[in-house]
Coordinates of C-alpha atoms in Angstrom, one line a residue:
M1 CA -138.1 45.1 -81.8
V2 CA -134.4 45.4 -83.5
M3 CA -136.5 44.1 -86.6
A4 CA -139.2 45.7 -86.7
N5 CA -136.8 48.7 -86.3
V6 CA -134.2 47.7 -88.6
T7 CA -137.6 46.4 -91.5
T8 CA -138.9 49.8 -91.0
M9 CA -135.5 52.3 -91.7
S10 CA -135.4 54.4 -94.6
G11 CA -132.2 53.3 -95.4
F12 CA -129.7 49.8 -95.1
L13 CA -126.9 48.0 -92.6
L14 CA -124.4 46.8 -94.6
M15 CA -122.9 43.7 -93.0
V16 CA -119.1 44.5 -92.1
F17 CA -116.3 42.4 -91.4
S18 CA -116.1 41.6 -87.9
N19 CA -117.6 42.8 -84.8
N20 CA -114.0 41.9 -82.6
R21 CA -113.5 46.7 -82.4
E22 CA -109.6 46.8 -83.2
L23 CA -110.3 44.1 -86.2
Q24 CA -112.3 47.1 -88.0
I25 CA -109.7 48.8 -87.1
L26 CA -107.3 47.1 -89.3
H27 CA -109.6 46.5 -91.8
A28 CA -110.5 50.5 -92.3
L29 CA -106.5 51.2 -92.2
L30 CA -105.8 48.1 -95.2
F31 CA -108.9 49.2 -97.1
L32 CA -107.7 53.0 -97.2
L33 CA -103.9 51.7 -98.0
I34 CA -105.1 49.7 -100.9
Y35 CA -107.3 52.8 -101.6
L36 CA -104.6 55.7 -101.0
L37 CA -101.9 53.2 -102.8
T38 CA -104.4 52.9 -106.5
L39 CA -106.0 56.2 -106.5
A40 CA -101.8 57.1 -106.5
E41 CA -101.2 54.1 -109.8
N42 CA -104.4 55.5 -111.9
L43 CA -103.4 58.9 -111.3
L44 CA -99.7 58.4 -112.4
I45 CA -101.1 57.3 -115.8
I46 CA -103.1 59.2 -116.4
A47 CA -100.7 61.7 -115.9
I48 CA -98.3 60.2 -118.0
T49 CA -100.5 59.4 -120.7
T50 CA -101.2 63.2 -120.8
L51 CA -98.0 64.4 -120.9
D52 CA -96.2 61.6 -122.6
Q53 CA -96.1 62.9 -126.8
H54 CA -94.8 59.4 -127.2
L55 CA -97.9 57.7 -125.5
Q56 CA -100.6 59.5 -127.7
N57 CA -101.0 56.2 -129.6
P58 CA -105.0 54.8 -129.4
M59 CA -103.5 52.4 -126.6
Y60 CA -102.8 54.3 -124.3
Y61 CA -105.8 56.3 -125.2
F62 CA -107.8 54.2 -124.0
L63 CA -105.7 53.0 -121.4
K64 CA -105.8 56.5 -119.7
H65 CA -109.9 55.6 -119.9
L66 CA -109.3 52.6 -117.8
S67 CA -106.7 54.6 -115.2
L68 CA -109.8 56.7 -115.1
L69 CA -112.6 54.5 -114.7
D70 CA -110.4 52.3 -111.8
L71 CA -109.8 55.0 -109.5
S72 CA -113.2 56.1 -109.6
F73 CA -114.4 52.4 -109.6
I74 CA -113.0 51.7 -106.5
S75 CA -114.4 54.9 -104.9
V76 CA -118.0 53.6 -105.0
T77 CA -117.1 50.8 -103.0
V78 CA -114.6 51.2 -100.6
P79 CA -114.5 54.6 -99.4
Q80 CA -117.9 53.5 -97.1
S81 CA -116.7 50.4 -96.4
I82 CA -114.2 52.2 -94.9
D83 CA -115.9 55.2 -93.2
N84 CA -118.4 51.8 -92.2
S85 CA -115.1 50.0 -90.3
L86 CA -114.7 53.2 -88.5
T87 CA -117.8 54.0 -86.9
G88 CA -118.9 50.8 -86.4
N89 CA -121.6 51.5 -88.0
G90 CA -122.9 50.1 -90.8
Y91 CA -125.7 52.7 -92.3
I92 CA -126.0 53.5 -95.6
A93 CA -128.9 55.8 -96.7
H94 CA -132.2 54.9 -99.3
S95 CA -130.1 57.5 -101.5
Q96 CA -126.6 56.4 -101.5
C97 CA -127.5 53.0 -101.4
M98 CA -128.6 54.3 -104.8
L99 CA -126.1 55.9 -105.8
Q100 CA -123.5 53.1 -104.8
V101 CA -126.1 50.5 -107.4
F102 CA -126.0 53.7 -109.7
F103 CA -122.3 54.0 -109.9
F104 CA -121.4 50.2 -109.7
T105 CA -123.8 49.0 -112.5
A106 CA -122.6 51.5 -114.9
L107 CA -118.4 51.4 -113.7
A108 CA -119.1 47.4 -114.5
W109 CA -120.6 47.5 -117.8
V110 CA -118.1 50.7 -119.4
E111 CA -115.2 48.7 -117.5
V112 CA -116.7 45.5 -119.8
A113 CA -117.1 47.8 -123.0
I114 CA -114.3 49.5 -122.6
L115 CA -111.9 45.8 -122.2
T116 CA -114.2 45.3 -125.5
V117 CA -112.7 48.3 -127.8
M118 CA -109.0 47.3 -126.2
S119 CA -108.7 44.7 -128.0
Y120 CA -110.2 45.3 -130.9
D121 CA -107.3 48.0 -131.1
R122 CA -105.1 45.9 -130.4
Y123 CA -106.4 43.5 -132.7
A124 CA -106.2 46.2 -135.7
A125 CA -102.8 47.2 -134.4
I126 CA -100.7 43.2 -134.9
C127 CA -103.4 41.7 -137.4
L128 CA -104.6 45.6 -139.7
P129 CA -101.3 47.2 -139.3
L130 CA -101.4 48.9 -142.5
H131 CA -105.4 50.3 -141.4
H132 CA -104.8 50.7 -138.0
E133 CA -104.4 54.8 -138.1
D134 CA -108.0 54.8 -139.9
I135 CA -109.7 52.3 -138.4
M136 CA -108.3 54.1 -134.9
D137 CA -108.1 57.6 -135.0
P138 CA -108.7 60.0 -133.0
R139 CA -112.6 61.2 -133.7
A140 CA -113.1 57.1 -133.4
C141 CA -111.8 56.6 -130.6
K142 CA -113.2 59.9 -129.0
R143 CA -116.3 58.4 -130.0
A144 CA -115.7 54.5 -129.2
M145 CA -115.0 56.6 -125.3
I146 CA -118.2 58.7 -125.7
A147 CA -120.0 55.7 -126.5
V148 CA -118.6 53.5 -123.9
W149 CA -119.3 56.3 -121.6
L150 CA -123.1 56.7 -122.3
S151 CA -123.7 52.8 -122.9
G152 CA -122.9 52.5 -118.9
G153 CA -125.0 55.5 -117.9
I154 CA -127.9 53.9 -119.5
S155 CA -126.9 50.8 -117.7
G156 CA -127.1 52.8 -114.2
I157 CA -130.5 53.9 -114.5
L158 CA -132.2 50.4 -116.4
Y159 CA -130.1 48.1 -113.1
T160 CA -130.8 51.0 -110.6
A161 CA -134.9 52.2 -111.3
A162 CA -134.9 47.9 -112.0
T163 CA -134.0 47.7 -108.4
F164 CA -135.8 50.2 -106.3
S165 CA -138.4 49.2 -108.4
I166 CA -139.4 46.4 -105.8
T167 CA -140.8 46.3 -103.0
F168 CA -138.3 45.5 -99.8
C169 CA -140.2 43.6 -96.9
K170 CA -138.1 42.4 -95.1
A171 CA -135.1 43.2 -92.5
K172 CA -132.5 46.0 -94.7
I173 CA -129.5 43.8 -93.8
I174 CA -127.0 43.5 -96.4
H175 CA -125.2 41.0 -96.4
Q176 CA -122.3 42.5 -98.2
F177 CA -119.9 45.6 -97.8
F178 CA -121.8 47.8 -100.1
C179 CA -125.4 48.4 -101.9
D180 CA -126.1 44.5 -104.6
I181 CA -128.1 44.3 -106.3
P182 CA -128.1 40.6 -105.5
Q183 CA -128.5 41.3 -102.1
L184 CA -130.8 44.1 -102.6
L185 CA -133.5 41.1 -104.2
K186 CA -133.4 38.6 -101.5
L187 CA -135.0 42.4 -98.9
S188 CA -138.6 41.9 -101.5
C189 CA -141.2 39.6 -100.6
S190 CA -142.7 39.2 -103.4
S191 CA -141.8 38.3 -107.3
D192 CA -142.0 41.6 -108.9
Y193 CA -138.7 40.8 -111.0
L194 CA -139.9 41.2 -114.2
G195 CA -138.1 44.4 -114.7
M196 CA -134.4 43.2 -113.4
I197 CA -135.0 39.8 -115.2
G198 CA -135.9 42.0 -118.2
V199 CA -131.9 44.2 -117.8
A200 CA -130.4 41.1 -116.3
A201 CA -130.9 39.0 -120.0
F202 CA -130.4 42.6 -121.6
T203 CA -127.3 43.3 -120.8
T204 CA -126.4 40.1 -120.2
M205 CA -126.6 39.6 -124.2
L206 CA -124.6 42.8 -125.4
A207 CA -121.8 40.9 -122.0
F208 CA -122.0 37.9 -124.3
I209 CA -121.4 40.0 -127.2
C210 CA -118.4 41.6 -125.7
F211 CA -117.0 38.8 -124.8
V212 CA -117.0 36.7 -128.2
S213 CA -115.8 39.8 -129.7
I214 CA -112.9 39.4 -127.1
V215 CA -112.7 36.1 -128.3
L216 CA -112.2 36.3 -131.8
S217 CA -108.7 39.6 -131.9
Y218 CA -107.1 37.4 -129.3
A219 CA -108.0 34.5 -131.4
H220 CA -106.7 37.2 -134.7
I221 CA -104.1 38.4 -132.8
F222 CA -102.1 34.6 -131.6
S223 CA -102.7 33.9 -135.0
T224 CA -101.1 36.3 -136.7
V225 CA -97.8 37.1 -133.5
L226 CA -97.2 33.3 -134.3
R227 CA -96.2 33.7 -138.2
I228 CA -94.2 36.5 -137.0
P229 CA -90.9 35.8 -138.0
S230 CA -88.7 37.2 -135.5
A231 CA -88.4 36.4 -132.0
K232 CA -88.1 40.0 -131.2
G233 CA -91.6 40.7 -133.1
R234 CA -92.8 38.1 -131.6
S235 CA -92.1 40.1 -127.7
K236 CA -93.2 43.4 -128.4
A237 CA -96.9 42.6 -130.1
F238 CA -97.0 39.7 -126.9
S239 CA -95.6 42.2 -124.7
T240 CA -98.7 45.0 -125.7
C241 CA -101.3 42.2 -125.1
L242 CA -100.8 40.0 -122.5
P243 CA -101.5 42.8 -120.2
H244 CA -104.9 43.3 -121.4
L245 CA -105.6 39.3 -122.0
F246 CA -104.3 39.3 -118.0
V247 CA -107.1 41.7 -117.6
V248 CA -109.6 40.9 -119.8
S249 CA -109.1 37.4 -118.7
F250 CA -109.8 38.1 -114.4
F251 CA -112.6 40.9 -114.9
L252 CA -114.5 38.7 -115.9
S253 CA -113.9 36.2 -114.2
T254 CA -114.8 37.2 -111.2
G255 CA -117.9 38.4 -112.7
I256 CA -119.3 35.5 -114.3
F257 CA -118.4 33.7 -111.4
E258 CA -120.5 35.9 -109.0
F259 CA -122.9 35.9 -111.2
L260 CA -123.3 32.2 -111.4
K261 CA -123.1 32.2 -107.3
P262 CA -126.1 31.9 -105.2
T263 CA -127.2 34.4 -103.0
S264 CA -126.3 33.5 -99.5
D265 CA -128.6 34.3 -96.2
S266 CA -125.8 33.2 -93.9
P267 CA -122.5 35.6 -95.8
T268 CA -119.1 32.9 -95.0
A269 CA -115.4 33.8 -95.5
S270 CA -115.3 34.0 -99.3
D271 CA -118.1 35.6 -100.2
I272 CA -116.4 38.5 -98.7
I273 CA -113.5 37.6 -100.7
I274 CA -114.9 36.9 -104.1
S275 CA -117.0 40.6 -104.0
I276 CA -113.5 41.6 -103.7
F277 CA -111.2 40.2 -105.9
Y278 CA -114.4 41.7 -108.4
T279 CA -114.3 45.3 -106.5
V280 CA -111.1 46.1 -105.6
V281 CA -108.3 43.6 -107.1
P282 CA -109.3 44.6 -110.6
P283 CA -109.0 48.5 -110.2
T284 CA -105.2 48.0 -107.6
L285 CA -103.6 45.0 -110.4
N286 CA -104.3 47.0 -113.8
P287 CA -101.7 49.4 -113.2
M288 CA -98.9 47.5 -112.9
I289 CA -100.6 45.1 -114.5
Y290 CA -100.1 47.4 -117.7
S291 CA -96.1 49.2 -116.6
L292 CA -94.8 45.7 -116.2
R293 CA -94.6 44.6 -119.3
N294 CA -94.4 47.2 -121.3
E295 CA -91.0 49.2 -121.4
D296 CA -92.3 52.5 -123.2
M297 CA -95.4 52.8 -119.4
K298 CA -91.5 52.3 -118.0
G299 CA -90.1 54.6 -119.0
A300 CA -92.0 57.3 -119.2
L301 CA -93.2 56.7 -115.4
R302 CA -88.7 56.9 -114.7
K303 CA -88.6 60.4 -118.0
L304 CA -91.4 61.5 -114.8
L305 CA -90.3 60.7 -111.2
L306 CA -86.4 60.9 -112.7
P307 CA -86.3 64.4 -115.1
G308 CA -82.6 64.9 -114.2
E309 CA -82.3 61.2 -114.8
F310 CA -82.8 61.7 -118.5
T311 CA -81.1 66.1 -118.6
R312 CA -78.3 64.4 -118.7
K313 CA -78.6 61.1 -120.6
K314 CA -79.0 64.3 -123.1
T315 CA -76.4 66.1 -122.1
F316 CA -74.1 63.2 -121.9
L317 CA -75.2 62.5 -125.6
S318 CA -75.1 66.0 -126.8
C319 CA -71.3 66.1 -125.1
G320 CA -70.1 63.0 -126.7

């Protein structure tokens, strides 16, 4: 009787992390802490790259969009999961699930596209320094970001339409803490996956092109950097490239692993951990990674948080 109700209900049941009430509260508090930390970090980077006049070059313009993306990306899944743990109810309405699929797939593609554009910007800055300003002028940067966000919207529409054109006839239980497309496809008892296969093949091909572009960009970057005679010059070049390379590697490796991993009817703790690694961890770590090795970012952060210290230093220098 319960299974029949689950099958015929309009929405879906998301998996909760534990049936133990104390662990549910602990999960909600932990996710809430991570969520607030991520919002604070990314809003701080958006503020710094907007207000500081020394951070107005293309790299920081793209970083600002990446931070906007990250705080949006984590907001798609984590607040719903927190609410489910606090209420002890994993129910999500059909319309909410559609919106979650749309924003999740749209923002996931936007991340791939932004990381590709950022790698090309680093290639132009290091390998073609005399032409960098012409290649990545403000108008070109704005057009690139408009194209990135629009392509994300198109990706989200295609995935959402393909996913919800399928008839769900099994128990509407999703073995994830969000509306995961592979889990949704398992709820269908038919084989009408043709639309989804077409969308997945198309976006996979585009993602592969982006991946090859990133690899080629960094092959040229490392070749150029290693020929720089001064150790200081090499260190400065690496300080702007290595954080981006780490972010790209982490995001793509976890995404590819999740894409290739077969879905399970009885998910394990490792499945949940992997999903957290590609949905929650990147938006939280990205601001830290970009700030730790970047002296300009650290200086702008100190200037924003400790304005009195910089005023005193300027006064001291002018008096001297």
